[in-house]
Amino acid sequence: MNKPEVVMIGLGYIGLPTAALIAQNNTYVHGVDINPSIVETINQGKIHIVEPELDTAVAEAVKEGYLKAATTPVQANTYLIVVPTPFKAKNEPDISFVEAATKAVLPLLKENDLYIIESTSPIGTTEKMMELIYTERPELQDKINIAYCPERVLPGNVMYELVHNDRVIGGVNEKSTEKAVAFYQQFIQGALHKTNARTAEMCKLVENSSRDVQIAFANELSLICDKANINVWELIELANKHPRVNILQPGCGVGGHCIAVDPYFIVSDYPMESKIIGKAREINNYKSFWCAEKVQTAKLEFELKHGRKPSIALMGLAFKPNIDDLRESPAKYIAQKVLQNSNNEAYYIVEPNINDHKVFKITPYQEAVDKADIFAFLVAHDEFKTLEISSDKVILDFCGVRK
Ligand SMILES: NC(=O)c1ccc[n+]([C@@H]2O[C@H](COP(=O)([O-])OP(=O)(O)OC[C@H]3O[C@@H](n4cnc5c(N)ncnc54)[C@H](O)[C@@H]3O)[C@@H](O)[C@H]2O)c1
């Protein structure tokens, strides 16, 4: 491989597709991951994650010699940081992975280099990393370019969206912004919007918080409507006939590693100001608890009415329809909570997108349909829409899949 132009730190759901895209444009990329088995897989031209079209992109880039993976970085001109930013206990963001990645490239940096963070980050992270770099390498002060550019791709459509989505790019100064824009222009067809680093960081957090708040509104309506004996799905459909109203659909909570996580990055730093954002997180979390309680109540009512224990089907575990990803899944939380309260009832846990799970025994949905008395629909998977369930069964439709 020729001398790499780009070092990509973190070869996961975002870093690997981005590395492959850059390499496909005949730019030499040195990918770095601390996980040796990921490095080995990639160097064989294979991938460790599920993402359409990524396998061919990586195979081609490795074969052509434009992408190589390793566990340590080497010198290049551009460094991209795409490592995880989870949250710790008390919902505080954990930027230790970004710090570790920055420390790994610190000794390699030279004048005119470009350092970009893509990881979703709390406000001020890019400036913190700039201070870290300049403290350790004072001779580079104002001589390298430092920017933040968040990622907003949708898993399942990453290879298309990486190229076509608009991007927000914020440097720590104008020169850094311009340098970063010039870098992304080589690979991206979407518009590149210039701003400063703090605004770019906040922009990513706000996008997901905005979704969370809107979903919380729908979930709150579902709680009110349940008490008021109003069909929430019909209500929302009617309200949305207003030309300027667009209420989202309620569900059994909010999951995944973005919408259910990123708002905490704002709330933990600005607790007094971010009232709606914090409340939305509470409402969406409460909705999952409420669903679990509803299942419990349905069980007791069934037993009182029929003089025997019911069998219960929990329909779906993923965090959204038609995927196999259970990260931060409210359906998984509800299943755990319901099973904690089990009292010798039979349970059928259904998730058509996975075959087995280390905690839950997965039942095929047809078997659950034949055997269960109570159906709690937690995820609106396509398979559940047309299932024939006899009218004497109890149906708890938390996600509107049977509406
Ligand atoms: N996945 C998404 O849909 C998505 C969308 C937008 C933004 N993001 C953000 O992008 C960032 C990365 O997310 P992801 O989904 O790609 O994560 P991921 O967990 O799939 O991948 C991150 C990779 O980084 C590696 N890593 C950790 N520390 C490292 C270090 N010091 N040096 C080298 N490698 C290291 C891990 O082994 C892992 O393979 C996160 O901040 C996330 O919030 C993700």
Coordinates of C-alpha atoms and ligand atoms in Angstrom, one line a residue:
M1 CA 0.0 0.0 0.0
N2 CA 1.2 3.5 -0.8
K3 CA 1.6 6.0 2.1
P4 CA -2.0 6.5 3.5
E5 CA -3.6 9.9 3.1
V6 CA -6.4 9.2 5.6
V7 CA -6.3 7.4 9.0
M8 CA -9.8 6.3 10.2
I9 CA -9.9 5.5 13.9
G10 CA -12.8 3.2 14.7
L11 CA -14.1 0.7 12.1
G12 CA -17.7 0.1 13.2
Y13 CA -21.1 0.9 11.8
I14 CA -20.0 4.4 10.7
G15 CA -16.2 4.3 10.4
L16 CA -15.9 1.2 8.2
P17 CA -18.5 2.4 5.5
T18 CA -16.8 5.8 5.5
A19 CA -13.3 4.3 5.1
A20 CA -14.6 2.1 2.3
L21 CA -16.2 5.1 0.5
I22 CA -13.0 7.2 0.8
A23 CA -10.9 4.2 -0.5
Q24 CA -13.3 3.7 -3.4
N25 CA -12.3 7.2 -4.5
N26 CA -8.7 6.0 -4.9
T27 CA -7.5 7.5 -1.6
Y28 CA -5.3 5.4 0.6
V29 CA -7.0 4.7 3.9
H30 CA -5.3 3.2 7.0
G31 CA -8.2 1.9 9.2
V32 CA -7.6 1.5 12.9
D33 CA -9.6 -0.6 15.4
I34 CA -8.6 -1.7 18.9
N35 CA -10.4 -5.0 18.2
P36 CA -7.9 -7.3 16.4
S37 CA -10.5 -9.7 15.1
I38 CA -12.2 -6.7 13.3
V39 CA -8.8 -5.8 11.8
E40 CA -8.2 -9.3 10.7
T41 CA -11.7 -9.7 9.1
I42 CA -11.3 -6.4 7.2
N43 CA -7.9 -7.3 5.9
Q44 CA -9.4 -10.5 4.5
G45 CA -11.8 -8.2 2.5
K46 CA -14.7 -9.2 4.7
I47 CA -16.9 -7.3 7.1
H48 CA -18.1 -7.8 10.7
I49 CA -21.3 -5.9 10.6
V50 CA -24.6 -6.1 8.6
E51 CA -25.0 -3.3 6.1
P52 CA -26.1 -3.6 2.5
E53 CA -23.4 -3.0 -0.2
L54 CA -20.7 -2.6 2.4
D55 CA -19.3 -6.1 1.8
T56 CA -18.5 -5.4 -1.9
A57 CA -17.2 -1.9 -1.1
V58 CA -14.7 -3.3 1.5
A59 CA -13.7 -6.3 -0.6
E60 CA -13.0 -4.1 -3.6
A61 CA -11.1 -1.5 -1.5
V62 CA -8.9 -4.1 0.2
K63 CA -8.3 -5.9 -3.1
E64 CA -7.3 -2.7 -4.9
G65 CA -5.0 -1.9 -2.0
Y66 CA -6.7 1.4 -1.0
L67 CA -7.9 0.1 2.4
K68 CA -5.8 -1.6 5.0
A69 CA -6.6 -2.2 8.7
A70 CA -4.4 -2.3 11.8
T71 CA -4.6 -1.9 15.5
T72 CA -2.4 1.1 15.6
P73 CA -2.3 4.3 13.5
V74 CA 0.4 5.5 11.1
Q75 CA 1.2 9.0 9.8
A76 CA -1.2 10.5 7.2
N77 CA -2.6 13.9 6.3
T78 CA -6.1 13.5 7.6
Y79 CA -7.3 11.8 10.8
L80 CA -11.0 10.8 11.3
I81 CA -12.2 9.9 14.8
V82 CA -15.3 7.6 14.6
V83 CA -15.2 5.8 17.9
P84 CA -18.2 5.1 20.3
T85 CA -19.5 7.8 22.6
P86 CA -21.8 5.9 25.0
F87 CA -23.1 7.3 28.3
K88 CA -22.0 6.4 31.8
A89 CA -24.1 5.9 34.9
K90 CA -26.3 8.9 35.7
N91 CA -26.7 9.4 31.9
E92 CA -23.4 11.4 31.5
P93 CA -21.6 11.2 28.2
D94 CA -18.4 9.1 28.1
I95 CA -15.8 10.7 25.8
S96 CA -13.0 8.5 26.9
F97 CA -12.9 6.7 23.6
V98 CA -12.5 10.0 21.7
E99 CA -9.7 11.0 24.1
A100 CA -7.9 7.6 23.7
A101 CA -8.2 7.9 19.9
T102 CA -6.9 11.4 20.0
K103 CA -3.9 10.4 22.2
A104 CA -3.1 7.6 19.7
V105 CA -2.8 10.0 16.8
L106 CA -1.2 12.9 18.8
P107 CA 2.4 11.9 18.2
L108 CA 1.8 11.5 14.5
L109 CA 0.3 15.0 13.8
K110 CA 2.3 17.5 11.7
E111 CA 1.8 21.0 10.3
N112 CA -1.3 21.4 8.0
D113 CA -2.8 18.1 9.0
L114 CA -6.6 17.8 9.3
Y115 CA -8.1 16.2 12.4
I116 CA -11.9 15.6 12.3
I117 CA -14.2 14.1 15.0
E118 CA -17.3 12.4 13.6
S119 CA -18.4 10.7 16.8
T120 CA -21.6 12.1 18.3
S121 CA -20.1 14.3 21.1
P122 CA -21.2 16.6 23.9
I123 CA -20.8 20.3 23.2
G124 CA -17.2 21.5 23.6
T125 CA -15.6 18.1 22.9
T126 CA -13.7 19.3 19.8
E127 CA -12.3 22.3 21.7
K128 CA -11.3 19.9 24.5
M129 CA -9.5 17.7 22.1
M130 CA -7.8 20.8 20.5
E131 CA -6.6 21.8 24.0
L132 CA -5.3 18.2 24.6
I133 CA -3.4 18.3 21.3
Y134 CA -1.9 21.8 21.8
T135 CA -0.9 20.9 25.4
E136 CA 1.0 17.9 24.3
R137 CA 2.2 19.4 21.0
P138 CA 2.5 23.2 21.6
E139 CA 4.6 23.6 18.5
L140 CA 1.4 22.7 16.4
Q141 CA -0.7 25.5 18.0
D142 CA -2.9 27.0 15.2
K143 CA -0.8 25.0 12.6
I144 CA -3.2 22.1 12.2
N145 CA -6.9 22.0 11.2
I146 CA -9.4 20.7 13.7
A147 CA -13.1 20.2 12.9
Y148 CA -16.3 18.4 13.8
C149 CA -18.5 16.7 11.3
P150 CA -21.4 14.6 12.6
E151 CA -22.9 11.6 10.8
R152 CA -26.6 11.3 10.2
V153 CA -26.9 8.1 8.1
L154 CA -29.7 5.6 8.5
P155 CA -28.4 2.0 9.2
G156 CA -29.5 -0.2 6.3
N157 CA -29.0 2.6 3.8
V158 CA -25.6 3.9 4.9
M159 CA -23.7 3.5 1.6
Y160 CA -26.2 5.6 -0.2
E161 CA -26.7 8.2 2.5
L162 CA -23.0 8.7 3.2
V163 CA -22.7 10.1 -0.3
H164 CA -26.1 11.9 -0.7
N165 CA -26.9 13.3 2.7
D166 CA -26.2 17.0 3.5
R167 CA -23.4 17.4 6.1
V168 CA -22.8 20.0 8.7
I169 CA -19.1 20.9 9.1
G170 CA -17.7 23.0 11.9
G171 CA -14.1 23.9 12.4
V172 CA -12.4 25.5 15.5
N173 CA -11.6 28.4 13.1
E174 CA -12.5 29.3 9.5
K175 CA -9.4 27.7 8.0
S176 CA -10.2 24.4 9.6
T177 CA -13.8 24.6 8.4
E178 CA -12.6 25.2 4.8
K179 CA -10.0 22.4 5.0
A180 CA -12.6 20.0 6.2
V181 CA -15.1 21.0 3.6
A182 CA -12.5 20.5 0.9
F183 CA -11.8 17.0 2.3
Y184 CA -15.5 15.9 2.3
Q185 CA -16.2 17.5 -1.1
Q186 CA -14.1 14.7 -2.7
F187 CA -16.5 12.0 -1.6
I188 CA -19.9 13.6 -0.8
Q189 CA -22.5 14.8 -3.2
G190 CA -24.9 16.3 -0.6
A191 CA -24.5 19.9 0.3
L192 CA -21.8 20.8 2.9
H193 CA -23.0 23.4 5.4
K194 CA -20.3 25.4 7.1
T195 CA -20.5 26.4 10.8
N196 CA -18.3 26.3 13.9
A197 CA -17.5 23.2 15.9
R198 CA -19.8 23.9 18.8
T199 CA -22.8 24.5 16.6
A200 CA -22.0 21.3 14.6
E201 CA -21.8 19.3 17.8
M202 CA -25.1 20.7 19.0
C203 CA -26.7 20.2 15.6
K204 CA -26.3 16.4 15.8
L205 CA -27.7 16.3 19.4
V206 CA -30.6 18.5 18.5
E207 CA -31.6 16.4 15.5
N208 CA -32.1 13.4 17.7
S209 CA -33.6 15.3 20.6
S210 CA -36.2 16.8 18.3
R211 CA -37.3 13.3 17.2
D212 CA -37.4 12.2 20.8
V213 CA -39.5 15.2 21.9
Q214 CA -42.0 14.6 19.0
I215 CA -42.3 10.9 19.8
A216 CA -42.8 11.8 23.5
F217 CA -45.7 14.0 22.5
A218 CA -47.3 11.0 20.7
N219 CA -46.6 8.7 23.6
E220 CA -48.1 11.1 26.1
L221 CA -51.2 11.3 23.9
S222 CA -51.4 7.5 24.0
L223 CA -51.4 7.6 27.8
I224 CA -54.1 10.3 28.0
C225 CA -56.3 8.5 25.4
D226 CA -56.0 5.2 27.2
K227 CA -57.5 6.8 30.3
A228 CA -60.0 8.9 28.3
N229 CA -61.2 5.8 26.3
I230 CA -60.2 7.4 22.9
N231 CA -58.5 5.4 20.1
V232 CA -55.2 7.3 19.9
W233 CA -54.5 6.0 16.3
E234 CA -57.8 7.4 15.0
L235 CA -57.2 10.6 17.0
I236 CA -53.8 11.2 15.4
E237 CA -55.0 10.4 12.0
L238 CA -57.8 13.0 12.3
A239 CA -55.6 15.7 13.9
N240 CA -53.1 15.2 11.1
K241 CA -55.8 16.2 8.6
H242 CA -55.0 19.8 9.8
P243 CA -52.6 21.2 7.1
R244 CA -50.0 22.3 9.7
V245 CA -50.2 19.4 12.2
N246 CA -48.0 16.3 11.9
I247 CA -48.1 14.1 15.0
L248 CA -45.9 11.0 15.0
Q249 CA -47.1 7.6 16.0
P250 CA -46.8 6.4 19.6
G251 CA -45.0 3.2 20.4
C252 CA -43.7 1.3 23.4
G253 CA -40.9 3.7 24.1
V254 CA -37.8 4.9 22.2
G255 CA -34.8 2.8 21.6
G256 CA -31.6 2.5 19.6
H257 CA -28.2 4.0 20.2
C258 CA -29.0 7.5 18.9
I259 CA -32.4 9.0 19.8
A260 CA -32.5 7.3 23.2
V261 CA -29.0 8.4 24.0
D262 CA -28.1 11.7 22.4
P263 CA -30.6 13.9 24.3
Y264 CA -28.8 13.0 27.6
F265 CA -25.7 14.7 26.2
I266 CA -27.6 18.0 26.3
V267 CA -29.5 17.4 29.5
S268 CA -26.4 16.4 31.5
D269 CA -24.6 19.6 30.6
Y270 CA -27.6 22.0 30.7
P271 CA -30.0 20.4 33.2
M272 CA -31.7 23.7 34.2
E273 CA -32.4 24.8 30.6
S274 CA -33.3 21.5 28.8
K275 CA -36.6 21.0 30.5
I276 CA -38.6 19.6 27.5
I277 CA -35.7 17.5 26.3
G278 CA -35.3 15.9 29.7
K279 CA -39.0 15.4 30.1
A280 CA -39.3 13.8 26.7
R281 CA -36.7 11.2 27.8
E282 CA -38.7 10.6 31.0
I283 CA -42.0 10.2 29.1
N284 CA -40.5 7.8 26.5
N285 CA -38.9 5.7 29.3
Y286 CA -42.1 5.8 31.3
K287 CA -44.1 4.6 28.3
S288 CA -42.1 1.3 28.4
F289 CA -42.8 0.9 32.1
W290 CA -46.5 1.6 31.5
C291 CA -46.6 -1.1 28.7
A292 CA -45.1 -3.7 31.1
E293 CA -47.7 -2.7 33.7
K294 CA -50.5 -3.1 31.1
V295 CA -49.4 -6.7 30.4
Q296 CA -49.4 -7.4 34.1
T297 CA -53.0 -6.1 34.4
A298 CA -54.1 -8.0 31.4
K299 CA -52.7 -11.2 33.0
L300 CA -54.6 -10.7 36.2
E301 CA -57.9 -9.8 34.5
F302 CA -57.6 -12.9 32.4
E303 CA -57.0 -15.1 35.4
L304 CA -60.0 -13.6 37.2
K305 CA -62.3 -14.1 34.2
H306 CA -61.2 -17.6 33.1
G307 CA -60.0 -19.1 36.4
R308 CA -56.7 -20.2 34.9
K309 CA -53.4 -18.6 34.1
P310 CA -53.0 -17.1 30.6
S311 CA -50.2 -17.8 28.1
I312 CA -48.6 -14.6 26.8
A313 CA -47.0 -13.7 23.6
L314 CA -44.6 -10.8 23.6
M315 CA -44.4 -9.8 19.9
G316 CA -41.1 -8.2 19.0
L317 CA -37.8 -7.4 20.7
A318 CA -36.0 -5.0 18.3
F319 CA -35.8 -1.3 18.8
K320 CA -37.7 -0.5 15.6
P321 CA -39.6 -2.5 12.9
N322 CA -38.0 -4.9 10.6
I323 CA -34.5 -4.9 12.0
D324 CA -32.5 -7.3 14.2
D325 CA -30.9 -4.6 16.4
L326 CA -31.9 -4.9 20.1
R327 CA -29.7 -2.0 21.4
E328 CA -31.5 0.2 24.0
S329 CA -34.7 -1.6 22.9
P330 CA -37.8 -0.7 24.8
A331 CA -39.4 -3.9 23.7
K332 CA -36.5 -5.9 25.3
Y333 CA -36.9 -3.8 28.5
I334 CA -40.7 -4.6 28.6
A335 CA -40.0 -8.3 28.0
Q336 CA -37.5 -8.4 30.9
K337 CA -39.9 -6.5 33.2
V338 CA -42.8 -8.8 32.3
L339 CA -40.7 -12.0 32.8
Q340 CA -39.5 -10.6 36.2
N341 CA -43.2 -10.6 37.3
S342 CA -44.0 -14.0 35.9
N343 CA -45.9 -16.4 38.1
N344 CA -45.9 -19.7 36.3
E345 CA -47.6 -18.4 33.1
A346 CA -46.3 -19.6 29.7
Y347 CA -44.5 -17.0 27.7
Y348 CA -43.7 -16.9 24.0
I349 CA -41.1 -14.3 23.0
V350 CA -41.3 -13.6 19.3
E351 CA -38.7 -11.8 17.3
P352 CA -38.9 -12.8 13.6
N353 CA -35.5 -11.1 12.8
I354 CA -33.4 -13.2 15.1
N355 CA -33.1 -16.9 15.5
D356 CA -31.8 -17.1 19.1
H357 CA -30.9 -14.9 22.0
K358 CA -28.7 -15.5 25.1
V359 CA -31.5 -14.5 27.5
F360 CA -34.8 -15.1 25.7
K361 CA -36.1 -18.3 24.2
I362 CA -37.3 -17.2 20.8
T363 CA -40.6 -18.7 19.6
P364 CA -41.7 -18.7 15.9
Y365 CA -44.6 -16.3 15.5
Q366 CA -47.0 -19.0 14.1
E367 CA -46.5 -21.1 17.2
A368 CA -47.3 -18.1 19.4
V369 CA -50.4 -17.4 17.4
D370 CA -51.6 -21.0 18.0
K371 CA -50.8 -21.1 21.7
A372 CA -51.1 -17.7 23.4
D373 CA -54.1 -16.1 25.1
I374 CA -52.7 -12.6 25.4
F375 CA -50.7 -10.8 22.6
A376 CA -48.7 -7.8 23.5
F377 CA -47.5 -6.2 20.2
L378 CA -44.3 -4.3 21.1
V379 CA -42.7 -3.7 17.6
A380 CA -44.6 -3.1 14.3
H381 CA -42.8 -5.8 12.3
D382 CA -44.3 -6.4 8.9
E383 CA -44.9 -10.1 9.8
F384 CA -47.3 -9.0 12.5
K385 CA -49.6 -6.9 10.4
T386 CA -51.6 -9.7 8.8
L387 CA -51.4 -12.4 11.5
E388 CA -54.8 -14.0 11.9
I389 CA -55.6 -14.0 15.6
S390 CA -59.0 -15.2 16.8
S391 CA -61.3 -12.6 18.3
D392 CA -61.5 -14.2 21.7
K393 CA -57.8 -13.5 22.3
V394 CA -56.6 -10.4 24.3
I395 CA -54.6 -8.0 22.1
L396 CA -52.5 -5.2 23.5
D397 CA -51.3 -3.2 20.5
F398 CA -48.7 -0.8 21.8
C399 CA -47.3 0.1 18.4
G400 CA -50.3 0.3 16.2
V401 CA -49.4 -2.7 14.1
R402 CA -53.0 -4.0 14.2
K403 CA -54.8 -0.7 13.7
Ligands
LIG1 N1 -24.4 3.7 14.1 C1 -25.1 4.8 13.7 O1 -26.1 4.6 13.1 C2 -24.6 6.2 14.0 C3 -25.2 7.2 13.4 C4 -24.7 8.5 13.6 C5 -23.7 8.7 14.5 N2 -23.1 7.7 15.1 C6 -22.0 7.9 16.1 O2 -20.8 7.5 15.5 C7 -19.9 7.0 16.5 C8 -19.5 5.6 16.1 O3 -20.6 4.8 16.1 P1 -20.6 3.3 15.5 O4 -22.1 2.9 15.5 O5 -19.8 3.3 14.3 O6 -19.9 2.6 16.7 P2 -19.3 1.0 16.7 O7 -19.4 0.6 18.1 O8 -20.1 0.3 15.6 O9 -17.8 1.2 16.2 C9 -16.8 1.9 16.9 C10 -15.5 1.1 16.7 O10 -14.5 1.8 17.3 C11 -13.6 0.9 17.9 N3 -12.8 1.6 18.9 C12 -13.1 2.0 20.2 N4 -12.1 2.7 20.7 C13 -11.1 2.8 19.8 C14 -9.8 3.4 19.8 N5 -9.4 4.1 20.8 N6 -9.1 3.2 18.7 C15 -9.5 2.5 17.6 N7 -10.8 2.0 17.6 C16 -11.5 2.1 18.7 C17 -14.5 -0.2 18.4 O11 -13.7 -1.4 18.6 C18 -15.5 -0.3 17.3 O12 -15.2 -1.3 16.4 C19 -20.6 7.2 17.8 O13 -20.3 8.4 18.4 C20 -22.1 7.1 17.4 O14 -22.9 7.8 18.3 C21 -23.5 6.4 14.9

